[in-house]
Each structure stands twice: as structure tokens, then as C-alpha cells.
Short mmCIF file of C-alpha atoms in Angstrom, two decimals:
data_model
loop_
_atom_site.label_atom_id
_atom_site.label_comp_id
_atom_site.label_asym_id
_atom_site.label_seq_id
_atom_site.Cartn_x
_atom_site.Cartn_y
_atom_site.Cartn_z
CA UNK A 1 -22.20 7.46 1.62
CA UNK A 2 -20.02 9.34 -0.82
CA UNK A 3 -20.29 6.61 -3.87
CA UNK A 4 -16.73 6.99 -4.56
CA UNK A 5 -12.99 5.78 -3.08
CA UNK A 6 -10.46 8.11 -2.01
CA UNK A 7 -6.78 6.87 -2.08
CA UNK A 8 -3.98 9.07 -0.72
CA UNK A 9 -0.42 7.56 -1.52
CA UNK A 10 1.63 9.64 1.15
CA UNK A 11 5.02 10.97 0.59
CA UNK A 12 7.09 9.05 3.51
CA UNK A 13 10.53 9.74 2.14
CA UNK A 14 11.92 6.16 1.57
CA UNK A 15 9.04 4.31 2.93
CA UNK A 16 5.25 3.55 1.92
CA UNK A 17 1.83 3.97 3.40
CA UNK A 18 -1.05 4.15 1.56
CA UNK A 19 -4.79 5.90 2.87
CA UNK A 20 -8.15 4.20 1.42
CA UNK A 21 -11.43 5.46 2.36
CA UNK A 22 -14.37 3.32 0.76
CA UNK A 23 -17.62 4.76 -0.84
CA UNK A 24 -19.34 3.98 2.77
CA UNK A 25 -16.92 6.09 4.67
CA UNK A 26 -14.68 3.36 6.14
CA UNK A 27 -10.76 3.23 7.05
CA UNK A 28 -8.10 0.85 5.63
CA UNK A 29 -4.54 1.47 5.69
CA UNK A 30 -1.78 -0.33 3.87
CA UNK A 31 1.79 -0.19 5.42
CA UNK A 32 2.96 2.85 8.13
CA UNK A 33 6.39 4.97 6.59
CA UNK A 34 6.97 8.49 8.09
CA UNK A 35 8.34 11.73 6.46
CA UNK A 36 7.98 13.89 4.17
CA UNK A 37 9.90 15.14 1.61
CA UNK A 38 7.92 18.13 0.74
CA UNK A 39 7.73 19.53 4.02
CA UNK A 40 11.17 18.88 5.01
CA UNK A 41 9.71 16.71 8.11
CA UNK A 42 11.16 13.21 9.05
CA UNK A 43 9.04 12.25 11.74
CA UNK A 44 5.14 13.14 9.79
CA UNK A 45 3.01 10.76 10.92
CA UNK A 46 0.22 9.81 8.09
CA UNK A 47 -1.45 7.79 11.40
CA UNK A 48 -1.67 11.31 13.54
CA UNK A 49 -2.42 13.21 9.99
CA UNK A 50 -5.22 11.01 9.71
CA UNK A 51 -6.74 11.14 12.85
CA UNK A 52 -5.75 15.31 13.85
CA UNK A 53 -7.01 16.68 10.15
CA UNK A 54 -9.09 14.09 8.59
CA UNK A 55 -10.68 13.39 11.90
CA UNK A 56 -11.32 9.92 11.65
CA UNK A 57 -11.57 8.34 15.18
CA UNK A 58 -10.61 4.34 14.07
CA UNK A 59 -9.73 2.46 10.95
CA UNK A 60 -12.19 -0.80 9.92
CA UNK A 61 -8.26 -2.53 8.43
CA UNK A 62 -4.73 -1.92 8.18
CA UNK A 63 -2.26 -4.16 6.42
CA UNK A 64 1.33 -4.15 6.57
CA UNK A 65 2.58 -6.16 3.51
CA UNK A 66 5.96 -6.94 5.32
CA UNK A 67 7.58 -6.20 8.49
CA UNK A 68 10.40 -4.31 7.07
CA UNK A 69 11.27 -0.99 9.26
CA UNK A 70 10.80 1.52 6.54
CA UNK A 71 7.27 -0.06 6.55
CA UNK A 72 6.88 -0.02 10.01
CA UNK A 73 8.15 3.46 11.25
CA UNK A 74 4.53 4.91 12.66
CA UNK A 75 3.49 1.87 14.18
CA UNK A 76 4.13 3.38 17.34
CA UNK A 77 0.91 5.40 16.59
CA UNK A 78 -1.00 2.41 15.87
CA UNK A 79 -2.78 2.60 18.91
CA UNK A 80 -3.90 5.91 18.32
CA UNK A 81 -6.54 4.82 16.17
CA UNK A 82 -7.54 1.78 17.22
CA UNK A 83 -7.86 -0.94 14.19
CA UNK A 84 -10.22 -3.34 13.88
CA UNK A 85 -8.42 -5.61 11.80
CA UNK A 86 -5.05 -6.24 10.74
CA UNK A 87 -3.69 -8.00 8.45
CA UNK A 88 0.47 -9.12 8.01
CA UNK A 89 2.07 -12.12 6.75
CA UNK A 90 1.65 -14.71 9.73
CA UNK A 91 4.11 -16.71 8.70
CA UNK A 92 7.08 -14.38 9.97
CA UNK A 93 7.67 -15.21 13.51
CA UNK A 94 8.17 -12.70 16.30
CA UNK A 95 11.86 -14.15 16.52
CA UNK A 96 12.27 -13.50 12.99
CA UNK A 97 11.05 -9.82 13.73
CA UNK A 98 13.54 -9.29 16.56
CA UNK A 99 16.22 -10.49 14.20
CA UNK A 100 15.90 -8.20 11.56
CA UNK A 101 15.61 -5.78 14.46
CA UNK A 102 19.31 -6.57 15.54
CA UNK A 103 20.33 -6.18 11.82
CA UNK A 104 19.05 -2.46 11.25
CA UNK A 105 19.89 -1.52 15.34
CA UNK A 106 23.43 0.00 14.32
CA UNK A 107 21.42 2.19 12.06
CA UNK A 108 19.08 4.04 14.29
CA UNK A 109 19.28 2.42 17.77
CA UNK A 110 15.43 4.03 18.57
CA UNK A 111 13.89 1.68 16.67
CA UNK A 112 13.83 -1.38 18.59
CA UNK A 113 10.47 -0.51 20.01
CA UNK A 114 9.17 -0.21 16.72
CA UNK A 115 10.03 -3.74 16.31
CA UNK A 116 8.62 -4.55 19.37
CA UNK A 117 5.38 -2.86 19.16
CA UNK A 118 4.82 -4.89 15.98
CA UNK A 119 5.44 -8.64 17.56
CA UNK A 120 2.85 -7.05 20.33
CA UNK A 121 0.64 -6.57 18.00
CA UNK A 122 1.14 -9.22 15.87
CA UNK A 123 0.16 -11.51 19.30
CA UNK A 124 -2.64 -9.01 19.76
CA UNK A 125 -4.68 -9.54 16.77
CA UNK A 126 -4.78 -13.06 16.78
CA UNK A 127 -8.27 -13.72 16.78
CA UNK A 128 -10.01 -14.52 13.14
CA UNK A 129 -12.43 -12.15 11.61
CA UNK A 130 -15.56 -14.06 11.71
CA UNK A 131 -17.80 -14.71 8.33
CA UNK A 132 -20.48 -12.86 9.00
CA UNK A 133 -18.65 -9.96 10.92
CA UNK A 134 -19.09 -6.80 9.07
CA UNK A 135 -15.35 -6.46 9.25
CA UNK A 136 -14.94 -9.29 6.62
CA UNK A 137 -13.24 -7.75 4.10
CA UNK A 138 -14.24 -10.48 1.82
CA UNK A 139 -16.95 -9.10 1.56
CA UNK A 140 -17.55 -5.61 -0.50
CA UNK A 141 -20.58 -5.29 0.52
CA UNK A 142 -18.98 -4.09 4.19
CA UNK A 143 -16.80 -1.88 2.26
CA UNK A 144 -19.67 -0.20 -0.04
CA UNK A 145 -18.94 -2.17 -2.81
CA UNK A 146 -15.32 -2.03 -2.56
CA UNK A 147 -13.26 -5.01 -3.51
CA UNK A 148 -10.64 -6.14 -1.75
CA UNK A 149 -8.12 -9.16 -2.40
CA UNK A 150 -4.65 -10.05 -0.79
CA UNK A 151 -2.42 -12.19 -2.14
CA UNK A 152 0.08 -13.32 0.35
CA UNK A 153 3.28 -15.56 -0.81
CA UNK A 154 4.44 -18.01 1.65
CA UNK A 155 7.32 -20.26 -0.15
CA UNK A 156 10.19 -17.97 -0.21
CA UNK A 157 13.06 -17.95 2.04
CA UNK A 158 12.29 -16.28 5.24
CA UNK A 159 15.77 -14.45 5.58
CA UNK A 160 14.56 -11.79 2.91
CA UNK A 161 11.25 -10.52 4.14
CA UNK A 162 10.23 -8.99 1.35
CA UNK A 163 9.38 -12.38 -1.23
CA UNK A 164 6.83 -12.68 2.22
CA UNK A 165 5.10 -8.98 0.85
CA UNK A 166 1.34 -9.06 1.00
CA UNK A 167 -0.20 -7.71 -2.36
CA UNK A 168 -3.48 -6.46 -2.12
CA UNK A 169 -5.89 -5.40 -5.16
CA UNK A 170 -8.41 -2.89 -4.48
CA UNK A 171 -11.66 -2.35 -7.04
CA UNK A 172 -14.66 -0.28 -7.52
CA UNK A 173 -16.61 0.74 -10.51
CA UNK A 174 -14.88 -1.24 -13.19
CA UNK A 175 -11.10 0.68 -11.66
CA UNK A 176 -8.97 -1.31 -10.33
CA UNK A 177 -5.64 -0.16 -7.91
CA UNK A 178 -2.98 -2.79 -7.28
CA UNK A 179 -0.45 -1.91 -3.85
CA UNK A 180 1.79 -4.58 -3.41
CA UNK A 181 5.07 -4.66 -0.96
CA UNK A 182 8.47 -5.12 -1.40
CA UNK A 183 8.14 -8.19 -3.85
CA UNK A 184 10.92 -9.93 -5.61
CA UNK A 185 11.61 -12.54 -8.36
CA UNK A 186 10.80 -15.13 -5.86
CA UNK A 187 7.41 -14.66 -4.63
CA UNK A 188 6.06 -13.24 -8.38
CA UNK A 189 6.98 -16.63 -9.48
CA UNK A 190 5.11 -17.76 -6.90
CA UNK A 191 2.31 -15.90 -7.14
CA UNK A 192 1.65 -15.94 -11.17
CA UNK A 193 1.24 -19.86 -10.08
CA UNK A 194 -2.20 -19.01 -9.23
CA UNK A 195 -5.17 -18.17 -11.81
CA UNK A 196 -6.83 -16.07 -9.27
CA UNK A 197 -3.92 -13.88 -8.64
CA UNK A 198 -3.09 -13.42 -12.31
CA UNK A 199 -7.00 -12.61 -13.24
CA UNK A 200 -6.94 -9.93 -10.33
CA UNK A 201 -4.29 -7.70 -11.13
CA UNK A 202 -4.93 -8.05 -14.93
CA UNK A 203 -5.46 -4.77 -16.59
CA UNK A 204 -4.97 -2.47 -13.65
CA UNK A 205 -5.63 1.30 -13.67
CA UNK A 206 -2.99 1.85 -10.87
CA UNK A 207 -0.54 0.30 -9.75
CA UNK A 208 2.31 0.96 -7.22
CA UNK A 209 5.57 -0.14 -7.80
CA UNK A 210 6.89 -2.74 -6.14
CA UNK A 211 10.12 -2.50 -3.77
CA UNK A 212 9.43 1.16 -4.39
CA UNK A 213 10.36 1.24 -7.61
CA UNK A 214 13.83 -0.59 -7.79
CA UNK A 215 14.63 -3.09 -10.18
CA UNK A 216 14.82 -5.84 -7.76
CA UNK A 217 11.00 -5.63 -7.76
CA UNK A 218 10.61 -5.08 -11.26
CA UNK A 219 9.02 -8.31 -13.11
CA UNK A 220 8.30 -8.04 -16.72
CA UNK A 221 5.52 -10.91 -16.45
CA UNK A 222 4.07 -9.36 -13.54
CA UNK A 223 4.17 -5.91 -15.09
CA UNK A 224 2.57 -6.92 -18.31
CA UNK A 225 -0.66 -8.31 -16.72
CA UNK A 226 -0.99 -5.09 -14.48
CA UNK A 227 -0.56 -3.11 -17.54
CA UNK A 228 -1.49 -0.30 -15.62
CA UNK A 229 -2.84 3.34 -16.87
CA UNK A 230 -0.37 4.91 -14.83
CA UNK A 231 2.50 3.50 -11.83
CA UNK A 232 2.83 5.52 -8.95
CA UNK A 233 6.47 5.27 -7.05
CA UNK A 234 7.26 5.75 -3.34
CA UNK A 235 10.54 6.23 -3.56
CA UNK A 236 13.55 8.20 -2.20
CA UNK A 237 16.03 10.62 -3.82
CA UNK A 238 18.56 8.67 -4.32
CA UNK A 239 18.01 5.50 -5.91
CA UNK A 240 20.79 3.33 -7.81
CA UNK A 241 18.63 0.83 -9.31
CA UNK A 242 15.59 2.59 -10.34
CA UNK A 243 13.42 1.34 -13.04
CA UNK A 244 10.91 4.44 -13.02
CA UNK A 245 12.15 4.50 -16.88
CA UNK A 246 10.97 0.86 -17.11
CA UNK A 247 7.62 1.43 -15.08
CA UNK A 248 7.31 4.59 -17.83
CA UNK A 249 7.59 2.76 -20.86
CA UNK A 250 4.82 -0.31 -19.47
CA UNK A 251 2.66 1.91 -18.44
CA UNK A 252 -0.53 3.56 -20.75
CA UNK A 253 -0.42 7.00 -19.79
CA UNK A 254 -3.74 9.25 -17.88
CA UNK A 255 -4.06 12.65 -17.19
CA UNK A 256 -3.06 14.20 -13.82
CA UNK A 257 -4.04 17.32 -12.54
CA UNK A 258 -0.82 19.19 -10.93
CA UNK A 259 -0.53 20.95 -7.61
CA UNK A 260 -0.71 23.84 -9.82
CA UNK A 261 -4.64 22.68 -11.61
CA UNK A 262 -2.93 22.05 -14.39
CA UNK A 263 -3.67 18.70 -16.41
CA UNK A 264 -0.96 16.58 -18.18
CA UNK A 265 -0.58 13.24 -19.58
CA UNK A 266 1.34 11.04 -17.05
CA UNK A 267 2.96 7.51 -16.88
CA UNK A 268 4.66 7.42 -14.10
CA UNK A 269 4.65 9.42 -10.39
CA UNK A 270 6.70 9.62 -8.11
CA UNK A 271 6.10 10.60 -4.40
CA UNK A 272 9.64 12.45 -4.31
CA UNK A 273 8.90 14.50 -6.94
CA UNK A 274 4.93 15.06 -6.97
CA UNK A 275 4.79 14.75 -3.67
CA UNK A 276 1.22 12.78 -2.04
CA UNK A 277 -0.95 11.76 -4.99
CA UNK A 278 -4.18 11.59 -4.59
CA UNK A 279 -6.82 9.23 -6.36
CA UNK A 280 -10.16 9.13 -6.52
CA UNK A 281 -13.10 7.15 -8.46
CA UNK A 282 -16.29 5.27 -8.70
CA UNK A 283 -19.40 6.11 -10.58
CA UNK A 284 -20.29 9.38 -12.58
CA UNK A 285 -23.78 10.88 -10.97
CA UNK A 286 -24.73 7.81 -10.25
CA UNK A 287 -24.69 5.73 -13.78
CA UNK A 288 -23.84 2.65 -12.76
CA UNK A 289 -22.29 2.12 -16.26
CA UNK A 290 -20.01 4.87 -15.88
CA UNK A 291 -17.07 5.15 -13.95
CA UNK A 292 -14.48 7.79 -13.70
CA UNK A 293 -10.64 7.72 -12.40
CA UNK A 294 -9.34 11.18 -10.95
CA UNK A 295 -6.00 11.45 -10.21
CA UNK A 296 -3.90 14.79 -8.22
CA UNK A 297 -0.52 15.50 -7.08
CA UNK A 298 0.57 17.47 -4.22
CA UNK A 299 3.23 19.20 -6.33
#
């Protein structure tokens, strides 16, 4: 057991995905973009990355916080590693799937098995993860001590998939990560309804931005309980509406080591710019009272 987590937010171009590996050396995934901006490479796969280089044979839980394609793209590689659990907001039907599929088809017409592949596996993993499984995720002590809540809105209107965006908070040794979806006005107001969800993402170390940085996911009340040490962006190149300035000015600042070793304080990353970041924390030589936050870029 290596005490600590180990977070890799990968650069997918436009999309997100997000690598977690626990203090007790299991998998969890959150969301499934391709690319890569750094390397010039549309079609990386962070799935086949994980399993060719890191060498890890099956992931213990993947969510995808919404079934929007730029979400989606490596599902096609899902297989490949062979989840235990996954976790998506149920409430979207399969037709609902295959109609958002017929809305993006004039863009790339190869991605209507992509679409597919997900209502497979959406049918696939129907059966509920039992209490006393070691796959409960409810429990941290399967995870080594890590914490891990989802929020998942379920009022909004179902024609905009992202109010539907699963939020998950991840903690361990007093640091605390928040990697929500694609949320909008809709299902924040939803979702700072509820005491629990407002006490979890309180005070945040990290957080990623939602609806990767644009200001249709930016929410001032949401932001200001996060209050994060530093927001990390998945974002494109070209973005009209971006509120990185925003996510700057909310955010308390950390230091972050540079592809180059060198340190600087930092507000806000962005994967287009820095490339993968890389996180990392839990307890300092084994104090239980101390905790430490380490934080990398690619670039």
C-alpha cells in the first residue's frame, strides 16, 4: 500500500477523463475523452495508456458524469480493462442516448458506435453493488481510506444532458478533490438544496472546472463553497466563453512544480497549456496529523 492518492487529469483536447489510484493500489476512472494536445495525437487513449504503461490489468470503478460524446470518446476501450463498477446517471434512457447520437452524427459519422457501446453497457451493469461487497465505494475502507461521494442531479430537463452531470468528491488525509461534469445553473440549484452536498465540496483543495471551464458552468455560489486552493481546466484552444479569469480570481493559489522542476505559485491550470497535471497526497511519513498536497504539470 503506497499511503497516498495519485490523480492524473489527462490532456484529451476538448474532452475530460480523470485517473485515481487510491493509497491501496486500486483503479477508478472518471469520464473517457481522447487526444492530446501535447503530442499532437487525436486518437490517445488514457484507457490503453493505462493499461500498456501503467500496467494495470482492471479498474475497481469508472464513472462517466454524463453521456455527452466528448465524454465518451474511449469507451470503445472500455472493455479492455474490464470494470468492476460503473457508475452514470440512470436516469438518461438508452433512447435518449441514441438521440443525442443523431444530433452530433453530421459531425463525425464514426461515432455512432460510441453511442452504442455506452447503452450496451449501460444494460450491462445493471446489477447493484452489494453492501458488503468490497467494491462499495461507500465505503473508504475498500478504497484505503479514500473517500468517495457522488452527487447526482435528477430534476433538470433531460434535453440538455449536462444539468444530469454526476459530481463526485474525492478525500484523503484532510485534502479534498472535487471533479464534477458538465453542470449548469440548473442542477447547482439543485444540488446546493442539499446539506450534504454543500458540506462535501466545502473548502476544497482541487477542484475541476465545470463544463470545462466555460461560463455556462460557472456558479458563483457553487464556486465560493469549493473555494478551492487551485482549479484545474480541461479545456480546448479555443474557447469563447471562458471564465479561467473567473476560476483565477476564486481560487487561493498553491505551488506547482513545472515540467521544467521548477516551482511557482498557481491558481488556475489548464490542460491545453500545462498539459496532464498530476496530483498527489495523503500523509507525510506516516503522521497521521500531517498531510501534504503535491501538484505537477506535464509542461
Amino acid at each position: 500500500m503506497s499511503g497516498n492518492v495519485e490523480m492524473v487529469f489527462w490532456d484529451v483536447q476538448h474532452g475530460h477523463a480523470t485517473y485515481i489510484k487510491s493509497p491501496n493500489n486500486r483503479h477508478i476512472v472518471v469520464d473517457l475523452g481522447i487526444g492530446s494536445y501535447d503530442d499532437n495525437n487525436e486518437s490517445f487513449s488514457p484507457l490503453l495508456h493505462l493499461k500498456n504503461v501503467y500496467k494495470i490489468q482492471q479498474l475497481d470503478y469508472v464513472i462517466i458524469t454524463h453521456p455527452h460524446l466528448d465524454h465518451i470518446d474511449d469507451i470503445l476501450n472500455f472493455d479492455a480493462l474490464s470494470p468492476k463498477v460503473l457508475m452514470r446517471p440512470k436516469q438518461i434512457t438508452n433512447s435518449e442516448v441514441m438521440q443525442e447520437e443523431k444530433d452530433v452524427i453530421t459531425i463525425r459519422n464514426s461515432d455512432k458506435p460510441k453511442f452504442e457501446k455506452y447503452c450496451e453497457i449501460n444494460n450491462r451493469y445493471s446489477e447493484p453493488v452489494l453492501t458488503e461487497s468490497v467494491n462499495n465505494v461507500r465505503n473508504p475502507t475498500n478504497f484505503g481510506g479514500l473517500k468517495i461521494t457522488a452527487f447526482n442531479p435528477v430534476t433538470c430537463d433531460h434535453k440538455n444532458f449536462n444539468n444530469h452531470s454526476i459530481i463526485s468528491v474525492f478525500e484523503y488525509a484532510s485534502i479534498k478533490v472535487v471533479v464534477p461534469g458538465d453542470n449548469e445553473k440548473c442542477s447547482f440549484e439543485e444540488l446546493l438544496q442539499d446539506d450534504k452536498f454543500k458540506e462535501a465540496i466545502k473548502n476544497a483543495d482541487i477542484l475541476l472546472a465545470p463544463h470545462h471551464g466555460r461560463e455556462s458552468g460557472y456558479f458563483a455560489e457553487f464556486i465560493d463553497l469549493v473555494n478551492p486552493r487551485i482549479t484545474i481546466v480541461s479545456d480546448g484552444r479555443f474557447c469563447e466563453t471562458s471564465a479561467n479569469g473567473r476560476y483565477s480570481q476564486k481560487s487561493r493559489g498553491w505551488n506547482v512544480t513545472n515540467g521544467k522542476g521548477n516551482k511557482e505559485l498557481r491558481k488556475c491550470l489548464t490542460t491545453n497549456s500545462d498539459g496532464e497535471v498530476f496530483v498527489k497526497f495523503g500523509f507525510t511519513n506516516d503522521n497521521k496529523n500531517q498531510s501534504f498536497l503535491n501538484v505537477k504539470t506535464k509542461v
